[in-house]
């Protein structure tokens, strides 16, 4: 298998140019019809694609109440377009997969097909947000296989323009599914107080937010300030009602730690 960088240079064309199909200084496509994973990197486009070997399904970034999400894992044909549908093959790479089929995800029951006249096919994967996923991340790795319809002439991808010296694996693709809250750069100690998973989950639940609302440019300064003020008000009301909210950890003396908003949330 060979890398791909300089466009579709067939073996014949390479020979005509005096380059030779086996010249490792210019890696060539040998003319066989095949498929490869074609998931674009963020910010890339079809004109000068940069592919990635990894995708993610972060449930914590999705709207509240989202219990499942379907990822369309895209493959692309290299070679001739056909006027009939063609099946492509794949399998799960067990030693690179920690998610459990049937519980954490479902693969399509039937064959995956590149339709007539098309160059793209898809593997629709349904991921589920189970209680067991809370605070964790799991992986699913799929690998393309050769069959009667498609070979695997390419194993790596290098962009036509770029300085990369190592190619991206385009025969295996890993999807990470998670329901894990993390501190993003948009979190404000100034208004929200010290970060904790319990605190951000509570704020998302009370104010109908998602983890995406704590990304750097999601909220303005004023919006962060108002959110901090509303959170302080909520905590105060809970305490007055006899339902003081505590963190999930203890202080150095083993006492419960009362949840608090940031110091500037009272201004």
PDB file of C-alpha atoms in Angstrom:
ATOM      1  CA  UNK A   1       0.000   0.000   0.000  1.00  0.00           C
ATOM      2  CA  UNK A   2       1.174   3.502  -0.723  1.00  0.00           C
ATOM      3  CA  UNK A   3       0.804   7.041   0.435  1.00  0.00           C
ATOM      4  CA  UNK A   4      -0.985   9.703  -1.558  1.00  0.00           C
ATOM      5  CA  UNK A   5       0.180  13.255  -1.872  1.00  0.00           C
ATOM      6  CA  UNK A   6       0.634  14.656  -5.330  1.00  0.00           C
ATOM      7  CA  UNK A   7      -2.722  13.934  -6.959  1.00  0.00           C
ATOM      8  CA  UNK A   8      -3.854  10.823  -8.791  1.00  0.00           C
ATOM      9  CA  UNK A   9      -0.638   9.799 -10.519  1.00  0.00           C
ATOM     10  CA  UNK A  10      -1.290   6.403 -12.059  1.00  0.00           C
ATOM     11  CA  UNK A  11       1.451   3.876 -12.660  1.00  0.00           C
ATOM     12  CA  UNK A  12       1.186   4.477 -16.393  1.00  0.00           C
ATOM     13  CA  UNK A  13       1.410   8.243 -16.072  1.00  0.00           C
ATOM     14  CA  UNK A  14       4.334   7.987 -13.694  1.00  0.00           C
ATOM     15  CA  UNK A  15       6.214   5.795 -16.148  1.00  0.00           C
ATOM     16  CA  UNK A  16       5.463   8.209 -18.988  1.00  0.00           C
ATOM     17  CA  UNK A  17       6.986  11.005 -16.934  1.00  0.00           C
ATOM     18  CA  UNK A  18      10.049   8.898 -16.267  1.00  0.00           C
ATOM     19  CA  UNK A  19       9.312   8.797 -12.543  1.00  0.00           C
ATOM     20  CA  UNK A  20       8.656   5.103 -12.050  1.00  0.00           C
ATOM     21  CA  UNK A  21       5.808   3.764  -9.924  1.00  0.00           C
ATOM     22  CA  UNK A  22       8.215   2.469  -7.288  1.00  0.00           C
ATOM     23  CA  UNK A  23      10.050   5.763  -6.779  1.00  0.00           C
ATOM     24  CA  UNK A  24       9.612   6.404  -3.056  1.00  0.00           C
ATOM     25  CA  UNK A  25      10.389  10.132  -3.436  1.00  0.00           C
ATOM     26  CA  UNK A  26       7.021  10.582  -5.158  1.00  0.00           C
ATOM     27  CA  UNK A  27       4.399   8.241  -3.799  1.00  0.00           C
ATOM     28  CA  UNK A  28       1.895   7.126  -6.392  1.00  0.00           C
ATOM     29  CA  UNK A  29      -1.568   5.661  -6.716  1.00  0.00           C
ATOM     30  CA  UNK A  30      -1.337   2.441  -8.712  1.00  0.00           C
ATOM     31  CA  UNK A  31      -4.721   2.565 -10.458  1.00  0.00           C
ATOM     32  CA  UNK A  32      -6.665   0.003  -8.418  1.00  0.00           C
ATOM     33  CA  UNK A  33     -10.217   0.932  -7.435  1.00  0.00           C
ATOM     34  CA  UNK A  34     -10.530   1.185  -3.692  1.00  0.00           C
ATOM     35  CA  UNK A  35     -11.954   3.006  -0.696  1.00  0.00           C
ATOM     36  CA  UNK A  36     -10.564   4.890   2.260  1.00  0.00           C
ATOM     37  CA  UNK A  37     -11.918   6.811   5.248  1.00  0.00           C
ATOM     38  CA  UNK A  38     -12.466  10.443   4.269  1.00  0.00           C
ATOM     39  CA  UNK A  39     -13.333  12.332   7.456  1.00  0.00           C
ATOM     40  CA  UNK A  40     -12.166  15.930   7.146  1.00  0.00           C
ATOM     41  CA  UNK A  41     -10.173  17.672   9.832  1.00  0.00           C
ATOM     42  CA  UNK A  42     -11.802  20.751  11.340  1.00  0.00           C
ATOM     43  CA  UNK A  43     -11.175  23.728   9.053  1.00  0.00           C
ATOM     44  CA  UNK A  44     -10.309  21.559   6.055  1.00  0.00           C
ATOM     45  CA  UNK A  45     -12.275  21.414   2.803  1.00  0.00           C
ATOM     46  CA  UNK A  46     -12.771  19.193  -0.227  1.00  0.00           C
ATOM     47  CA  UNK A  47     -10.500  21.316  -2.441  1.00  0.00           C
ATOM     48  CA  UNK A  48      -7.398  20.518  -0.392  1.00  0.00           C
ATOM     49  CA  UNK A  49      -8.549  17.901   2.096  1.00  0.00           C
ATOM     50  CA  UNK A  50      -6.785  17.053   5.300  1.00  0.00           C
ATOM     51  CA  UNK A  51      -8.207  13.870   6.730  1.00  0.00           C
ATOM     52  CA  UNK A  52      -8.271  12.732  10.323  1.00  0.00           C
ATOM     53  CA  UNK A  53      -8.084   9.236  11.773  1.00  0.00           C
ATOM     54  CA  UNK A  54     -10.143  10.248  14.816  1.00  0.00           C
ATOM     55  CA  UNK A  55     -13.667  11.526  15.446  1.00  0.00           C
ATOM     56  CA  UNK A  56     -15.566  12.216  18.645  1.00  0.00           C
ATOM     57  CA  UNK A  57     -19.100  12.105  19.993  1.00  0.00           C
ATOM     58  CA  UNK A  58     -19.001  14.268  23.159  1.00  0.00           C
ATOM     59  CA  UNK A  59     -22.452  13.982  24.736  1.00  0.00           C
ATOM     60  CA  UNK A  60     -21.544  16.647  27.306  1.00  0.00           C
ATOM     61  CA  UNK A  61     -21.393  19.190  24.460  1.00  0.00           C
ATOM     62  CA  UNK A  62     -24.794  18.209  23.065  1.00  0.00           C
ATOM     63  CA  UNK A  63     -28.169  19.635  24.147  1.00  0.00           C
ATOM     64  CA  UNK A  64     -29.538  18.439  27.466  1.00  0.00           C
ATOM     65  CA  UNK A  65     -31.641  15.296  27.095  1.00  0.00           C
ATOM     66  CA  UNK A  66     -29.749  13.975  24.067  1.00  0.00           C
ATOM     67  CA  UNK A  67     -29.680  10.216  24.650  1.00  0.00           C
ATOM     68  CA  UNK A  68     -28.274   9.069  21.327  1.00  0.00           C
ATOM     69  CA  UNK A  69     -26.319  10.456  18.415  1.00  0.00           C
ATOM     70  CA  UNK A  70     -25.616   9.081  14.945  1.00  0.00           C
ATOM     71  CA  UNK A  71     -22.197   9.602  13.390  1.00  0.00           C
ATOM     72  CA  UNK A  72     -21.949   9.213   9.620  1.00  0.00           C
ATOM     73  CA  UNK A  73     -18.482   7.768   9.076  1.00  0.00           C
ATOM     74  CA  UNK A  74     -17.604   8.650   5.483  1.00  0.00           C
ATOM     75  CA  UNK A  75     -15.592   6.606   3.018  1.00  0.00           C
ATOM     76  CA  UNK A  76     -14.503   7.716  -0.434  1.00  0.00           C
ATOM     77  CA  UNK A  77     -13.842   5.840  -3.651  1.00  0.00           C
ATOM     78  CA  UNK A  78     -10.509   6.159  -5.384  1.00  0.00           C
ATOM     79  CA  UNK A  79     -10.762   5.091  -8.998  1.00  0.00           C
ATOM     80  CA  UNK A  80     -13.665   4.881 -11.420  1.00  0.00           C
ATOM     81  CA  UNK A  81     -17.250   5.866 -10.622  1.00  0.00           C
ATOM     82  CA  UNK A  82     -19.651   2.988 -11.315  1.00  0.00           C
ATOM     83  CA  UNK A  83     -23.225   3.010 -12.635  1.00  0.00           C
ATOM     84  CA  UNK A  84     -24.270   0.378 -10.078  1.00  0.00           C
ATOM     85  CA  UNK A  85     -24.151   0.207  -6.261  1.00  0.00           C
ATOM     86  CA  UNK A  86     -21.039  -1.282  -4.683  1.00  0.00           C
ATOM     87  CA  UNK A  87     -20.673  -2.788  -1.226  1.00  0.00           C
ATOM     88  CA  UNK A  88     -17.617  -1.964   0.869  1.00  0.00           C
ATOM     89  CA  UNK A  89     -16.421  -4.029   3.822  1.00  0.00           C
ATOM     90  CA  UNK A  90     -15.127  -3.213   7.289  1.00  0.00           C
ATOM     91  CA  UNK A  91     -14.763  -4.744  10.734  1.00  0.00           C
ATOM     92  CA  UNK A  92     -14.292  -3.700  14.351  1.00  0.00           C
ATOM     93  CA  UNK A  93     -10.729  -3.696  15.661  1.00  0.00           C
ATOM     94  CA  UNK A  94     -11.251  -5.440  18.987  1.00  0.00           C
ATOM     95  CA  UNK A  95      -7.960  -4.512  20.654  1.00  0.00           C
ATOM     96  CA  UNK A  96      -8.558  -0.813  19.957  1.00  0.00           C
ATOM     97  CA  UNK A  97     -12.209  -0.765  21.037  1.00  0.00           C
ATOM     98  CA  UNK A  98     -13.467  -0.300  24.596  1.00  0.00           C
ATOM     99  CA  UNK A  99     -17.122   0.435  23.770  1.00  0.00           C
ATOM    100  CA  UNK A 100     -19.553  -2.489  23.816  1.00  0.00           C
ATOM    101  CA  UNK A 101     -21.723  -3.118  20.774  1.00  0.00           C
ATOM    102  CA  UNK A 102     -25.416  -3.182  21.618  1.00  0.00           C
ATOM    103  CA  UNK A 103     -24.907  -1.166  24.783  1.00  0.00           C
ATOM    104  CA  UNK A 104     -22.741   1.796  23.783  1.00  0.00           C
ATOM    105  CA  UNK A 105     -23.220   1.744  20.010  1.00  0.00           C
ATOM    106  CA  UNK A 106     -24.939   0.010  17.106  1.00  0.00           C
ATOM    107  CA  UNK A 107     -23.546  -0.608  13.633  1.00  0.00           C
ATOM    108  CA  UNK A 108     -25.840  -0.907  10.594  1.00  0.00           C
ATOM    109  CA  UNK A 109     -27.408  -4.338  10.188  1.00  0.00           C
ATOM    110  CA  UNK A 110     -27.091  -4.509   6.414  1.00  0.00           C
ATOM    111  CA  UNK A 111     -24.317  -3.820   3.936  1.00  0.00           C
ATOM    112  CA  UNK A 112     -22.808  -0.369   3.559  1.00  0.00           C
ATOM    113  CA  UNK A 113     -22.929   0.777  -0.037  1.00  0.00           C
ATOM    114  CA  UNK A 114     -21.505   3.377  -2.379  1.00  0.00           C
ATOM    115  CA  UNK A 115     -24.527   4.116  -4.538  1.00  0.00           C
ATOM    116  CA  UNK A 116     -24.458   4.206  -8.342  1.00  0.00           C
ATOM    117  CA  UNK A 117     -22.805   7.348  -9.673  1.00  0.00           C
ATOM    118  CA  UNK A 118     -21.463   8.312  -6.233  1.00  0.00           C
ATOM    119  CA  UNK A 119     -17.959   8.527  -4.818  1.00  0.00           C
ATOM    120  CA  UNK A 120     -18.932   8.540  -1.134  1.00  0.00           C
ATOM    121  CA  UNK A 121     -20.420   5.891   1.110  1.00  0.00           C
ATOM    122  CA  UNK A 122     -21.273   6.013   4.803  1.00  0.00           C
ATOM    123  CA  UNK A 123     -21.267   3.854   7.911  1.00  0.00           C
ATOM    124  CA  UNK A 124     -24.010   5.246  10.180  1.00  0.00           C
ATOM    125  CA  UNK A 125     -23.065   4.477  13.792  1.00  0.00           C
ATOM    126  CA  UNK A 126     -25.590   5.069  16.586  1.00  0.00           C
ATOM    127  CA  UNK A 127     -24.037   5.945  19.942  1.00  0.00           C
ATOM    128  CA  UNK A 128     -25.995   5.820  23.195  1.00  0.00           C
ATOM    129  CA  UNK A 129     -25.710   7.949  26.306  1.00  0.00           C
ATOM    130  CA  UNK A 130     -25.982   5.325  29.037  1.00  0.00           C
ATOM    131  CA  UNK A 131     -25.633   6.042  32.744  1.00  0.00           C
ATOM    132  CA  UNK A 132     -22.500   3.881  32.670  1.00  0.00           C
ATOM    133  CA  UNK A 133     -20.840   6.434  30.346  1.00  0.00           C
ATOM    134  CA  UNK A 134     -21.043   9.253  32.900  1.00  0.00           C
ATOM    135  CA  UNK A 135     -17.586  10.702  33.513  1.00  0.00           C
ATOM    136  CA  UNK A 136     -15.956   8.323  31.038  1.00  0.00           C
ATOM    137  CA  UNK A 137     -14.835   8.012  27.448  1.00  0.00           C
ATOM    138  CA  UNK A 138     -14.908   4.895  25.284  1.00  0.00           C
ATOM    139  CA  UNK A 139     -13.480   4.115  21.871  1.00  0.00           C
ATOM    140  CA  UNK A 140     -14.615   2.293  18.751  1.00  0.00           C
ATOM    141  CA  UNK A 141     -12.116   1.582  15.967  1.00  0.00           C
ATOM    142  CA  UNK A 142     -13.225   0.377  12.543  1.00  0.00           C
ATOM    143  CA  UNK A 143     -10.979  -0.874   9.758  1.00  0.00           C
ATOM    144  CA  UNK A 144     -11.767  -1.122   6.058  1.00  0.00           C
ATOM    145  CA  UNK A 145     -11.310  -4.507   4.388  1.00  0.00           C
ATOM    146  CA  UNK A 146     -10.802  -5.487   0.742  1.00  0.00           C
ATOM    147  CA  UNK A 147     -13.629  -7.291  -1.049  1.00  0.00           C
ATOM    148  CA  UNK A 148     -14.749  -8.113  -4.591  1.00  0.00           C
ATOM    149  CA  UNK A 149     -15.796  -4.510  -5.221  1.00  0.00           C
ATOM    150  CA  UNK A 150     -12.965  -2.545  -3.651  1.00  0.00           C
ATOM    151  CA  UNK A 151      -9.294  -2.973  -2.948  1.00  0.00           C
ATOM    152  CA  UNK A 152      -7.269  -0.888  -0.479  1.00  0.00           C
ATOM    153  CA  UNK A 153      -4.607   0.782  -2.636  1.00  0.00           C
ATOM    154  CA  UNK A 154      -3.925   3.594  -0.143  1.00  0.00           C
ATOM    155  CA  UNK A 155      -2.995   3.269   3.501  1.00  0.00           C
ATOM    156  CA  UNK A 156      -2.057   6.862   4.353  1.00  0.00           C
ATOM    157  CA  UNK A 157      -2.915  10.370   3.221  1.00  0.00           C
ATOM    158  CA  UNK A 158      -0.682  13.405   2.844  1.00  0.00           C
ATOM    159  CA  UNK A 159      -2.258  16.705   1.720  1.00  0.00           C
ATOM    160  CA  UNK A 160      -1.290  18.086  -1.680  1.00  0.00           C
ATOM    161  CA  UNK A 161      -0.058  21.290  -0.059  1.00  0.00           C
ATOM    162  CA  UNK A 162       1.487  21.022   3.359  1.00  0.00           C
ATOM    163  CA  UNK A 163       4.622  20.324   5.315  1.00  0.00           C
ATOM    164  CA  UNK A 164       3.531  17.054   6.907  1.00  0.00           C
ATOM    165  CA  UNK A 165       6.023  14.218   6.591  1.00  0.00           C
ATOM    166  CA  UNK A 166       3.877  11.506   8.158  1.00  0.00           C
ATOM    167  CA  UNK A 167       0.617  10.445   6.589  1.00  0.00           C
ATOM    168  CA  UNK A 168      -2.777  10.000   8.248  1.00  0.00           C
ATOM    169  CA  UNK A 169      -4.086   6.450   8.555  1.00  0.00           C
ATOM    170  CA  UNK A 170      -7.096   6.267   6.218  1.00  0.00           C
ATOM    171  CA  UNK A 171      -7.872   2.567   6.622  1.00  0.00           C
ATOM    172  CA  UNK A 172      -8.582   2.691  10.355  1.00  0.00           C
ATOM    173  CA  UNK A 173     -10.761   5.245  12.099  1.00  0.00           C
ATOM    174  CA  UNK A 174     -11.281   5.653  15.843  1.00  0.00           C
ATOM    175  CA  UNK A 175     -14.374   7.280  17.335  1.00  0.00           C
ATOM    176  CA  UNK A 176     -14.260   8.421  20.961  1.00  0.00           C
ATOM    177  CA  UNK A 177     -17.640   8.661  22.669  1.00  0.00           C
ATOM    178  CA  UNK A 178     -17.768  10.411  26.027  1.00  0.00           C
ATOM    179  CA  UNK A 179     -20.014  11.963  28.632  1.00  0.00           C
ATOM    180  CA  UNK A 180     -17.229  13.683  30.450  1.00  0.00           C
ATOM    181  CA  UNK A 181     -17.299  17.211  31.771  1.00  0.00           C
ATOM    182  CA  UNK A 182     -14.027  19.095  31.643  1.00  0.00           C
ATOM    183  CA  UNK A 183     -12.969  22.619  32.440  1.00  0.00           C
ATOM    184  CA  UNK A 184     -12.963  24.610  29.210  1.00  0.00           C
ATOM    185  CA  UNK A 185     -11.243  27.946  28.679  1.00  0.00           C
ATOM    186  CA  UNK A 186     -14.571  29.776  28.911  1.00  0.00           C
ATOM    187  CA  UNK A 187     -14.991  28.798  32.578  1.00  0.00           C
ATOM    188  CA  UNK A 188     -14.750  31.864  34.830  1.00  0.00           C
ATOM    189  CA  UNK A 189     -13.509  31.413  38.410  1.00  0.00           C
ATOM    190  CA  UNK A 190     -14.294  35.099  38.769  1.00  0.00           C
ATOM    191  CA  UNK A 191     -18.036  34.534  38.352  1.00  0.00           C
ATOM    192  CA  UNK A 192     -18.589  30.784  38.800  1.00  0.00           C
ATOM    193  CA  UNK A 193     -16.031  29.948  41.485  1.00  0.00           C
ATOM    194  CA  UNK A 194     -13.641  27.008  41.588  1.00  0.00           C
ATOM    195  CA  UNK A 195     -14.385  24.449  38.888  1.00  0.00           C
ATOM    196  CA  UNK A 196     -15.820  21.035  39.739  1.00  0.00           C
ATOM    197  CA  UNK A 197     -17.658  18.461  37.655  1.00  0.00           C
ATOM    198  CA  UNK A 198     -20.599  18.596  40.053  1.00  0.00           C
ATOM    199  CA  UNK A 199     -20.825  22.381  39.780  1.00  0.00           C
ATOM    200  CA  UNK A 200     -20.802  22.551  35.986  1.00  0.00           C
ATOM    201  CA  UNK A 201     -23.349  19.725  35.736  1.00  0.00           C
ATOM    202  CA  UNK A 202     -25.597  21.559  38.204  1.00  0.00           C
ATOM    203  CA  UNK A 203     -25.298  24.819  36.258  1.00  0.00           C
ATOM    204  CA  UNK A 204     -26.144  23.020  33.018  1.00  0.00           C
ATOM    205  CA  UNK A 205     -29.180  21.391  34.628  1.00  0.00           C
ATOM    206  CA  UNK A 206     -30.512  24.499  36.393  1.00  0.00           C
ATOM    207  CA  UNK A 207     -29.980  26.952  33.527  1.00  0.00           C
ATOM    208  CA  UNK A 208     -30.515  24.581  30.567  1.00  0.00           C
ATOM    209  CA  UNK A 209     -26.926  24.876  29.346  1.00  0.00           C
ATOM    210  CA  UNK A 210     -24.461  22.451  27.798  1.00  0.00           C
ATOM    211  CA  UNK A 211     -20.706  22.149  28.084  1.00  0.00           C
ATOM    212  CA  UNK A 212     -20.534  24.083  24.802  1.00  0.00           C
ATOM    213  CA  UNK A 213     -21.726  27.196  26.667  1.00  0.00           C
ATOM    214  CA  UNK A 214     -18.428  27.191  28.550  1.00  0.00           C
ATOM    215  CA  UNK A 215     -16.252  27.359  25.467  1.00  0.00           C
ATOM    216  CA  UNK A 216     -14.117  30.518  25.160  1.00  0.00           C
ATOM    217  CA  UNK A 217     -16.363  32.585  22.874  1.00  0.00           C
ATOM    218  CA  UNK A 218     -19.743  31.121  23.816  1.00  0.00           C
ATOM    219  CA  UNK A 219     -20.764  33.865  26.260  1.00  0.00           C
ATOM    220  CA  UNK A 220     -19.887  37.533  26.487  1.00  0.00           C
ATOM    221  CA  UNK A 221     -18.395  39.088  29.616  1.00  0.00           C
ATOM    222  CA  UNK A 222     -21.820  40.413  30.622  1.00  0.00           C
ATOM    223  CA  UNK A 223     -23.477  37.036  30.028  1.00  0.00           C
ATOM    224  CA  UNK A 224     -20.883  35.275  32.182  1.00  0.00           C
ATOM    225  CA  UNK A 225     -21.401  37.848  34.916  1.00  0.00           C
ATOM    226  CA  UNK A 226     -25.196  37.448  34.826  1.00  0.00           C
ATOM    227  CA  UNK A 227     -24.847  33.658  34.871  1.00  0.00           C
ATOM    228  CA  UNK A 228     -22.607  33.899  37.937  1.00  0.00           C
ATOM    229  CA  UNK A 229     -25.118  36.187  39.673  1.00  0.00           C
ATOM    230  CA  UNK A 230     -28.001  33.837  38.900  1.00  0.00           C
ATOM    231  CA  UNK A 231     -25.984  30.878  40.147  1.00  0.00           C
ATOM    232  CA  UNK A 232     -25.213  32.664  43.418  1.00  0.00           C
ATOM    233  CA  UNK A 233     -28.916  33.446  43.810  1.00  0.00           C
ATOM    234  CA  UNK A 234     -29.806  29.795  43.203  1.00  0.00           C
ATOM    235  CA  UNK A 235     -27.307  28.533  45.798  1.00  0.00           C
ATOM    236  CA  UNK A 236     -28.528  31.091  48.348  1.00  0.00           C
ATOM    237  CA  UNK A 237     -32.160  30.075  47.802  1.00  0.00           C
ATOM    238  CA  UNK A 238     -31.303  26.391  48.189  1.00  0.00           C
ATOM    239  CA  UNK A 239     -29.517  27.106  51.464  1.00  0.00           C
ATOM    240  CA  UNK A 240     -32.457  29.141  52.799  1.00  0.00           C
ATOM    241  CA  UNK A 241     -34.748  26.229  51.934  1.00  0.00           C
ATOM    242  CA  UNK A 242     -32.567  23.858  53.947  1.00  0.00           C
ATOM    243  CA  UNK A 243     -31.047  22.204  50.868  1.00  0.00           C
ATOM    244  CA  UNK A 244     -27.485  23.506  51.042  1.00  0.00           C
ATOM    245  CA  UNK A 245     -25.499  22.302  48.032  1.00  0.00           C
ATOM    246  CA  UNK A 246     -22.147  20.680  48.792  1.00  0.00           C
ATOM    247  CA  UNK A 247     -19.284  19.632  46.563  1.00  0.00           C
ATOM    248  CA  UNK A 248     -18.414  15.959  46.116  1.00  0.00           C
ATOM    249  CA  UNK A 249     -15.146  16.353  48.008  1.00  0.00           C
ATOM    250  CA  UNK A 250     -14.124  17.164  51.590  1.00  0.00           C
ATOM    251  CA  UNK A 251     -11.769  19.804  52.923  1.00  0.00           C
ATOM    252  CA  UNK A 252      -8.456  19.047  54.600  1.00  0.00           C
ATOM    253  CA  UNK A 253     -10.182  18.338  57.902  1.00  0.00           C
ATOM    254  CA  UNK A 254     -12.709  15.958  56.396  1.00  0.00           C
ATOM    255  CA  UNK A 255     -15.634  18.395  56.392  1.00  0.00           C
ATOM    256  CA  UNK A 256     -18.116  18.873  53.528  1.00  0.00           C
ATOM    257  CA  UNK A 257     -17.336  21.822  51.247  1.00  0.00           C
ATOM    258  CA  UNK A 258     -20.246  24.141  50.502  1.00  0.00           C
ATOM    259  CA  UNK A 259     -20.591  24.968  46.815  1.00  0.00           C
ATOM    260  CA  UNK A 260     -20.055  28.651  46.090  1.00  0.00           C
ATOM    261  CA  UNK A 261     -20.132  30.933  43.082  1.00  0.00           C
ATOM    262  CA  UNK A 262     -17.262  33.255  42.165  1.00  0.00           C
ATOM    263  CA  UNK A 263     -16.211  36.292  44.214  1.00  0.00           C
ATOM    264  CA  UNK A 264     -17.421  38.763  41.564  1.00  0.00           C
ATOM    265  CA  UNK A 265     -20.861  37.168  41.219  1.00  0.00           C
ATOM    266  CA  UNK A 266     -22.182  39.368  44.035  1.00  0.00           C
ATOM    267  CA  UNK A 267     -21.320  42.627  42.231  1.00  0.00           C
TER     268      UNK A 267
END
